[in-house]
Each structure stands twice: as C-alpha cells, then as structure tokens.
Coordinates of C-alpha atoms and ligand atoms in Angstrom, one line a residue:
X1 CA -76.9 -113.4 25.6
X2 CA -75.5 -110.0 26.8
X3 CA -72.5 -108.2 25.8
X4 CA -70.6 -109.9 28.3
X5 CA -71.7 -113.2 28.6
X6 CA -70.8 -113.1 24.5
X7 CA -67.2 -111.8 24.5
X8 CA -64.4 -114.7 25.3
X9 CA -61.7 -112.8 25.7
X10 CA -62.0 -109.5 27.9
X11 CA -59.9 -106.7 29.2
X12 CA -61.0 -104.9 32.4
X13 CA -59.8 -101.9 33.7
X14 CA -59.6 -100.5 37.4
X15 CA -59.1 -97.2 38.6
X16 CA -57.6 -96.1 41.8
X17 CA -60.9 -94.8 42.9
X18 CA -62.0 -98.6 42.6
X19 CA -59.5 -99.9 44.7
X20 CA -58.1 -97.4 47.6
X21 CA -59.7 -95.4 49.6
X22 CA -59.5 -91.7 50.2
X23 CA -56.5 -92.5 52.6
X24 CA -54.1 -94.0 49.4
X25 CA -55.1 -97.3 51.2
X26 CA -56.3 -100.1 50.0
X27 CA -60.2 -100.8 49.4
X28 CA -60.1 -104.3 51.0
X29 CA -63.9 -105.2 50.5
X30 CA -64.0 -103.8 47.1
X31 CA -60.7 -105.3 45.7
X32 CA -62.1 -108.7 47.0
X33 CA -65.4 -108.5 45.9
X34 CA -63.7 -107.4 42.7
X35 CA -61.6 -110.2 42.3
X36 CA -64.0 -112.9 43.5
X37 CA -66.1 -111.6 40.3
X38 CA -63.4 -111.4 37.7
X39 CA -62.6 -115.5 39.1
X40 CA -66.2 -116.2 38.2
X41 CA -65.5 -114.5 35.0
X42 CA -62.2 -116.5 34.2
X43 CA -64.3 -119.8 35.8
X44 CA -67.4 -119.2 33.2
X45 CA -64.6 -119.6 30.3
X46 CA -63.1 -116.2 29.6
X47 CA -59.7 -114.8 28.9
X48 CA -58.9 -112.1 31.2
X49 CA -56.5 -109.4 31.4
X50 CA -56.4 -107.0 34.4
X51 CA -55.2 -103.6 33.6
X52 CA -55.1 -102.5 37.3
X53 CA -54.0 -98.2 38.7
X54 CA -53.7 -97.7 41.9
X55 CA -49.6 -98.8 42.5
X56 CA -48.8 -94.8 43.3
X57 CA -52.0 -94.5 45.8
X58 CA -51.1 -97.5 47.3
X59 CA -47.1 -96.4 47.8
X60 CA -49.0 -93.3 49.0
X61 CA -50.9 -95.5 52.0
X62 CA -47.4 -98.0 52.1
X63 CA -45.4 -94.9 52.9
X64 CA -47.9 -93.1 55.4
X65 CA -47.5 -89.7 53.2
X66 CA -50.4 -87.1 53.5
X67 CA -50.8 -86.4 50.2
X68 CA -50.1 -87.7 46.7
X69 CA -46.5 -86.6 45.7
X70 CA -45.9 -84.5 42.6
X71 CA -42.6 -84.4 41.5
X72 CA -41.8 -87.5 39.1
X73 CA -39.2 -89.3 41.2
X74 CA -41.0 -89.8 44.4
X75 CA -44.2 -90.5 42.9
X76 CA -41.9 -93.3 40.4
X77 CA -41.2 -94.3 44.0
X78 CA -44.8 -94.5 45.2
X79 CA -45.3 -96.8 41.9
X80 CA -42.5 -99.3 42.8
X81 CA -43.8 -99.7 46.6
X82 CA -47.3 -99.8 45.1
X83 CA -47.2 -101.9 42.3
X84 CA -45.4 -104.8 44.6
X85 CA -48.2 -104.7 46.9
X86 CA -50.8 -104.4 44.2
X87 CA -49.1 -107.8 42.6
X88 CA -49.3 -109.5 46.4
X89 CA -52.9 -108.5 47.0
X90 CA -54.0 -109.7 43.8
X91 CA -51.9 -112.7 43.8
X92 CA -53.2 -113.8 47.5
X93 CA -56.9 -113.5 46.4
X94 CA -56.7 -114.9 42.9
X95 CA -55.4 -117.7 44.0
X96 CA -58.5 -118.7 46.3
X97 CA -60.0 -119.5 43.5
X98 CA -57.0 -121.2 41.9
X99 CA -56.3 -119.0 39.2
X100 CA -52.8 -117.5 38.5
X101 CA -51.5 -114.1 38.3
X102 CA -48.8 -112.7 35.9
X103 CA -47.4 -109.5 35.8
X104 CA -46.8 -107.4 33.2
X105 CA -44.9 -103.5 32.9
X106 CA -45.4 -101.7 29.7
X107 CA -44.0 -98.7 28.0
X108 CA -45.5 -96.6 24.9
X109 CA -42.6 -98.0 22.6
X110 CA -44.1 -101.5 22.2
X111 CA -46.9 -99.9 20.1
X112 CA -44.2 -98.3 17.6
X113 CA -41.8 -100.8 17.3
X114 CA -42.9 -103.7 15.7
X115 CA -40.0 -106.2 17.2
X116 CA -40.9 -104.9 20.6
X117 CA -44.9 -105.2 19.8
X118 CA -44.3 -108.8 18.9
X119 CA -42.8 -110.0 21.9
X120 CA -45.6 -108.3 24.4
X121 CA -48.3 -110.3 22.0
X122 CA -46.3 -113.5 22.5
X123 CA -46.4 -113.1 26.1
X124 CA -49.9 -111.6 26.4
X125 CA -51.1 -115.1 23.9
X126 CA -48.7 -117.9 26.2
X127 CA -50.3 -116.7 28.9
X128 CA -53.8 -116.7 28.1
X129 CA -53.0 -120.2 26.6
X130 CA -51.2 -120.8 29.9
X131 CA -54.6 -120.1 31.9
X132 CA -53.1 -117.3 33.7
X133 CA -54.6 -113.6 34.2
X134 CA -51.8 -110.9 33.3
X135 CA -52.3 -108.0 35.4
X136 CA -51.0 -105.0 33.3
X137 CA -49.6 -101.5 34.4
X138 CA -47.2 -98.8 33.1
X139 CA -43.6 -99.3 33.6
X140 CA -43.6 -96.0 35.4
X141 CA -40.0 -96.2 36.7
X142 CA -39.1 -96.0 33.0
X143 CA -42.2 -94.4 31.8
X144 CA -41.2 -90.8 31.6
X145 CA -42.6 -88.1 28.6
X146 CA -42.4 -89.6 25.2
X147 CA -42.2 -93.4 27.1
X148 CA -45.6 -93.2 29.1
X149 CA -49.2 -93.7 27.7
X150 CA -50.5 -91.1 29.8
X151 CA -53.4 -93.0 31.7
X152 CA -54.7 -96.2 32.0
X153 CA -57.5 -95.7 30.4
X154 CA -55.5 -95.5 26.8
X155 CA -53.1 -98.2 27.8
X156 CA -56.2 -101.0 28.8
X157 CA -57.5 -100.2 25.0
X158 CA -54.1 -100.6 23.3
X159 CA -53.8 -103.6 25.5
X160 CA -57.3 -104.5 24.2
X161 CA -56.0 -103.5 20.4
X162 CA -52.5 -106.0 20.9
X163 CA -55.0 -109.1 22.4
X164 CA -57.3 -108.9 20.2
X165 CA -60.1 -108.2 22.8
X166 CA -63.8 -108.9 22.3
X167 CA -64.9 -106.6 24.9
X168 CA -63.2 -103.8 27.2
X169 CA -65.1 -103.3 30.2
X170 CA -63.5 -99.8 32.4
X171 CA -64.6 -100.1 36.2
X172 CA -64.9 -96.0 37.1
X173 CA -65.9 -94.4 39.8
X174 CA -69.0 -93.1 38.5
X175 CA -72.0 -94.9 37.0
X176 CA -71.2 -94.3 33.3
X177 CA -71.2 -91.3 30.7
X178 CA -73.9 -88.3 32.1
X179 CA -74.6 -85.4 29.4
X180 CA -72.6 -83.9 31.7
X181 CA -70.4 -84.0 34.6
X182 CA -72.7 -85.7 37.4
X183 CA -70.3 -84.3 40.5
X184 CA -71.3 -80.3 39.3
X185 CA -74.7 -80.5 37.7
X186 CA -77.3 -83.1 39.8
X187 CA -79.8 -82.7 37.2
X188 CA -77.2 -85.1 34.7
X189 CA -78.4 -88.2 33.3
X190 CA -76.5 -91.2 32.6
X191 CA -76.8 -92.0 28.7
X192 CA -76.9 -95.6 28.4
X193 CA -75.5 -96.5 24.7
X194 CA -72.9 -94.1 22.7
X195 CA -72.9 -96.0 19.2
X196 CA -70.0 -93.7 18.0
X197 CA -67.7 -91.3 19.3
X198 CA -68.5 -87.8 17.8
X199 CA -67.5 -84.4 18.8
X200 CA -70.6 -83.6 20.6
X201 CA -69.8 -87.0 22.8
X202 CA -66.3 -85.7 23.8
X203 CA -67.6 -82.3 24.8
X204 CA -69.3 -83.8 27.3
X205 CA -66.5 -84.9 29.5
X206 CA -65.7 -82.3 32.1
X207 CA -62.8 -82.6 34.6
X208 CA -61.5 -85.6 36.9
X209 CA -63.2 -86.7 39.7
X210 CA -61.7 -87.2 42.6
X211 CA -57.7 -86.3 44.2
X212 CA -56.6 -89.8 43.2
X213 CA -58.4 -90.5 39.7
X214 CA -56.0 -89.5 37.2
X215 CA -57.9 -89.6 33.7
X216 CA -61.1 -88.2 34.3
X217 CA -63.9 -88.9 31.7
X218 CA -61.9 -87.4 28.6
X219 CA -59.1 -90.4 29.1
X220 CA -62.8 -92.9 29.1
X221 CA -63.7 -91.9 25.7
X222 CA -60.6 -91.7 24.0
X223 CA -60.6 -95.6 25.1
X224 CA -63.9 -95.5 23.9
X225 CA -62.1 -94.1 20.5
X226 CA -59.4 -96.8 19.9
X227 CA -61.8 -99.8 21.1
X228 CA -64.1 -98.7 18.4
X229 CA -61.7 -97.8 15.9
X230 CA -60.3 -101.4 16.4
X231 CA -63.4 -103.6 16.1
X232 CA -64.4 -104.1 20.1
X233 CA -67.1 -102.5 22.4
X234 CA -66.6 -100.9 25.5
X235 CA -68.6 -100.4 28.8
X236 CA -68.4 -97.9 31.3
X237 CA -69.6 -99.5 34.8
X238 CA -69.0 -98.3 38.3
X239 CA -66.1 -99.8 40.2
X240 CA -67.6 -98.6 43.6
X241 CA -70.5 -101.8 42.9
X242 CA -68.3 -104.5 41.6
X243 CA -71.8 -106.6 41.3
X244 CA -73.2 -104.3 37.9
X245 CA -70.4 -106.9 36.3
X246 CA -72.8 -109.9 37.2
X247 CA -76.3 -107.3 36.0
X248 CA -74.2 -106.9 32.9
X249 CA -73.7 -110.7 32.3
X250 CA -77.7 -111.1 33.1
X251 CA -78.4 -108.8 29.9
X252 CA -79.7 -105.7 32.5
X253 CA -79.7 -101.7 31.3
X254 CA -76.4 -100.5 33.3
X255 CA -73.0 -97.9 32.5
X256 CA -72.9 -97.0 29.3
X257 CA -71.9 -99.2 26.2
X258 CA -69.9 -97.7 23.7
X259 CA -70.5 -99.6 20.2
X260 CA -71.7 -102.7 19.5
X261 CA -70.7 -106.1 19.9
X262 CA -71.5 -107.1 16.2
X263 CA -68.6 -107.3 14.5
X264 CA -66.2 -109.6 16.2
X265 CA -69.5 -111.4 17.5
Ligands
ADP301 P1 -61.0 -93.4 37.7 O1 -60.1 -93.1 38.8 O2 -62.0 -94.4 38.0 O3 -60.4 -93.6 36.4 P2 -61.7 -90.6 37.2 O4 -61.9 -89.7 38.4 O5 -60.4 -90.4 36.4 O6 -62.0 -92.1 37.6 O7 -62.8 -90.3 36.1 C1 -64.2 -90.3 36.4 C2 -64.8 -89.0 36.7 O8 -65.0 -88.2 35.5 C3 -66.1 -88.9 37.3 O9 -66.1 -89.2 38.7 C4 -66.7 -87.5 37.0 O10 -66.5 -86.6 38.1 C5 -65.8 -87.1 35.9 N1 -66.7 -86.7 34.7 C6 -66.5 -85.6 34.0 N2 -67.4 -85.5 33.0 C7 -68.3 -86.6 33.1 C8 -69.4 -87.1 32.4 N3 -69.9 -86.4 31.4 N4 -70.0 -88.2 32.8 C9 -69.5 -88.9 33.9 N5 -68.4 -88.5 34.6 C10 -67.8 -87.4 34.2

C-alpha cells in the first residue's frame, strides 16, 4: 500500500502553472487529464477536495489582457471572471464521470472564529457525505489584507487541518523539493522524503517560478509545516505530468513526501 492508495480522505492542490498556459489560458489537455485522474481517485473510494488557483490567470485569458494586472481591484476582477469559468470547466468534465462539483469561497476569518469555523466544517462534512467534490478557492473579492490567506498553498493545508485530511497532495510545477532552486542551479537534485521541516529545509526555497505562480517553494513548505504540525503527510508532485498521481498510488519513488503517513494510518 502507498501513501495514497492508504489515505481516504485527500486534499489536492493545483496551481496556475498546472492548469493555464503561459497565455492566462486554460491548459485544456492538462485540466482534463487532471480531472479524469482525481475521478479515478473519487471512483477507487476517496474523499476529495480540490483546492484549485488559476481564477485571476484565467480572467487574464477571459479578458484578452497582456499581462497579469497588479492593482487589487482589477485583478479582484480577473478572479470573479476566472473563478466562474474555472467552476464551468470543472463542472463539465467532472461530470463525465458522474461525480458532482460544489463550490466553495473562503476567507482567513473562518480559522479565528469558531462560529464561522463550524459552519465551513459542516459544509465541507455534508458534502463529502453528499458524494460531491468541493472545489475550494479564496474569496478574493472580499479577501483583502488581514481577510486573505495569502496563497493557496496555506489555505489547501488549513483546508486539510478543518477536514481532517489524511493526505495533502500539492500539484506544482516542478518535480518536488531540490537542495536548491532547480530553474538557477542544473546541478539540483530532487530530495525525495523531508521527515520534518527544519530550518535548513526552509532555506532551501529560493524564489517563485514562473510569471503566474504566486507562492513559490516557501508557500510549499509552510503547507508542509501546518500538514505536519496537524497529523497529515504531504507530497510535492509535478502538475505538468498529471500521471505521477497514478506512480504515486502504485507505491513508485516520485516528488517529495513530507512526513509520514503513520499516525492517522
Ligand atoms: P505553483 O504555481 O505550482 O504553485 P510556484 O511557481 O509558485 O508554483 O512554485 C514552484 C517554484 O518554486 C518552482 O518552479 C521553482 O522555480 C521554485 N523553487 C524555488 N526553490 C526551489 C527548490 N528548492 N526546489 C524546487 N523548486 C524551487
């Protein structure tokens, strides 16, 4: 049994290098690849929650605009246009495979106050119960400074935290965690399994890594941080091959697993 084929319930997270391309488009082949293995997933027994980027890229592509905006209000803008798309792409091609689709909008308060906390963990558990995926994303029309989580990255382990997640598994666009940043030094090498996360493990995150990523590898291992400090393992696996989900299922060597899967296991 692998770390995956183990976990029942799992969050995965998808970046906007996963699913647009260069253009702020949409990645058609990898979003449906993507999706036809997160339905095989949900098919094989397991509770799944999407935490899905990419609605400002893909207002960016909606919109025709050359480049990503950078004052707040357009790019809230970008989100709104993006995220409606992102819920009809993902609705079309999960339901091929019959499953359902739910969405959910989330700002940084639900963590501090408790009332608030409740009600997202109500929703989050009738809809798991209900069979349906919840696809999950910042409420970035009302996410502004002390409101927003910052990155995805955080949010899909909080998520993970409030569902009580076996397993977080963070689609990138890069293979896993190198000793160093693999896009400046091409003598890096991809370290396979960080049991904890130390200091000399966060110093090895360097800057992000492409125009539309937003976290970079820093954002990766604080996930890393609150998965582990809350009981679950994480991977790292590249979003760009979809398929390492399946090699991770089989048991193979591939991204890098943070913990270990002993002790909800
Ligand atoms: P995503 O959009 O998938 O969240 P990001 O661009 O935000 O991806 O973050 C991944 C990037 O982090 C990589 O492409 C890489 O350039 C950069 N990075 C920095 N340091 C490292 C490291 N030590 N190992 C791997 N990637 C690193």
């Amino acid at each position: 049994m692998s770390i995956l084929s183990h976990a029942k319930r799992i969050v995965v997270k998808v970046g906007t290098s996963t699913l647009t391309h260069s253009t702020g488009l949409l990645n058609i082949r990898k979003i449906e690849l993507l999706v036809k293995i997160l339905a095989d997933l949900k098919n094989a027994g397991k509770d799944l929650i999407l935490v899905s980027s990419g609605a400002i890229g893909v207002g960016v592509g909606e919109l025709n605009m050359k480049q990503r905006p950078t004052d707040t209000p357009t790019k809230q803008a970008c989100a709104a246009i993006g995220q409606c798309e992102l819920m009809y792409i993902y609705d079309k091609l999960f339901s091929q495979y019959n499953h359902k689709v739910a969405q959910i909008l989330l700002t940084r308060d639900i963590i501090e106050q408790d009332k608030r906390k409740q009600n997202v963990q109500n929703t989050f558990h009738r809809l798991l119960e209900l069979n349906v995926i919840p696809v999950v994303n910042e409420n970035d029309t009302v996410s502004v400074e002390e409101l927003e989580f910052g990155d995805n990255d955080t949010l899909s382990a909080i998520v993970g935290t409030l569902v009580e997640t076996d397993l977080l598994l963070i689609l990138s666009d890069i293979d896993g965690l190198y000793n160093k940043n693999p896009k400046q030094f091409a003598d890096a090498h991809l370290i396979h399994h960080v049991p904890n996360i130390s200091q000399e493990i966060l110093a090895l995150a360097g800057g992000k890594g492409s125009a539309l990523g937003t976290g970079g590898m820093i954002t990766k291992l604080n996930a890393a941080q609150i998965a582990l400090a809350n009981g679950f393992p994480m991977v790292l696996l590249n979003g760009k091959h979809p398929e390492q989900i399946y090699q991770l299922y089989d048991g193979e060597t591939v991204g890098t697993i943070f913990g270990t899967s002993e002790r909800r296991l």
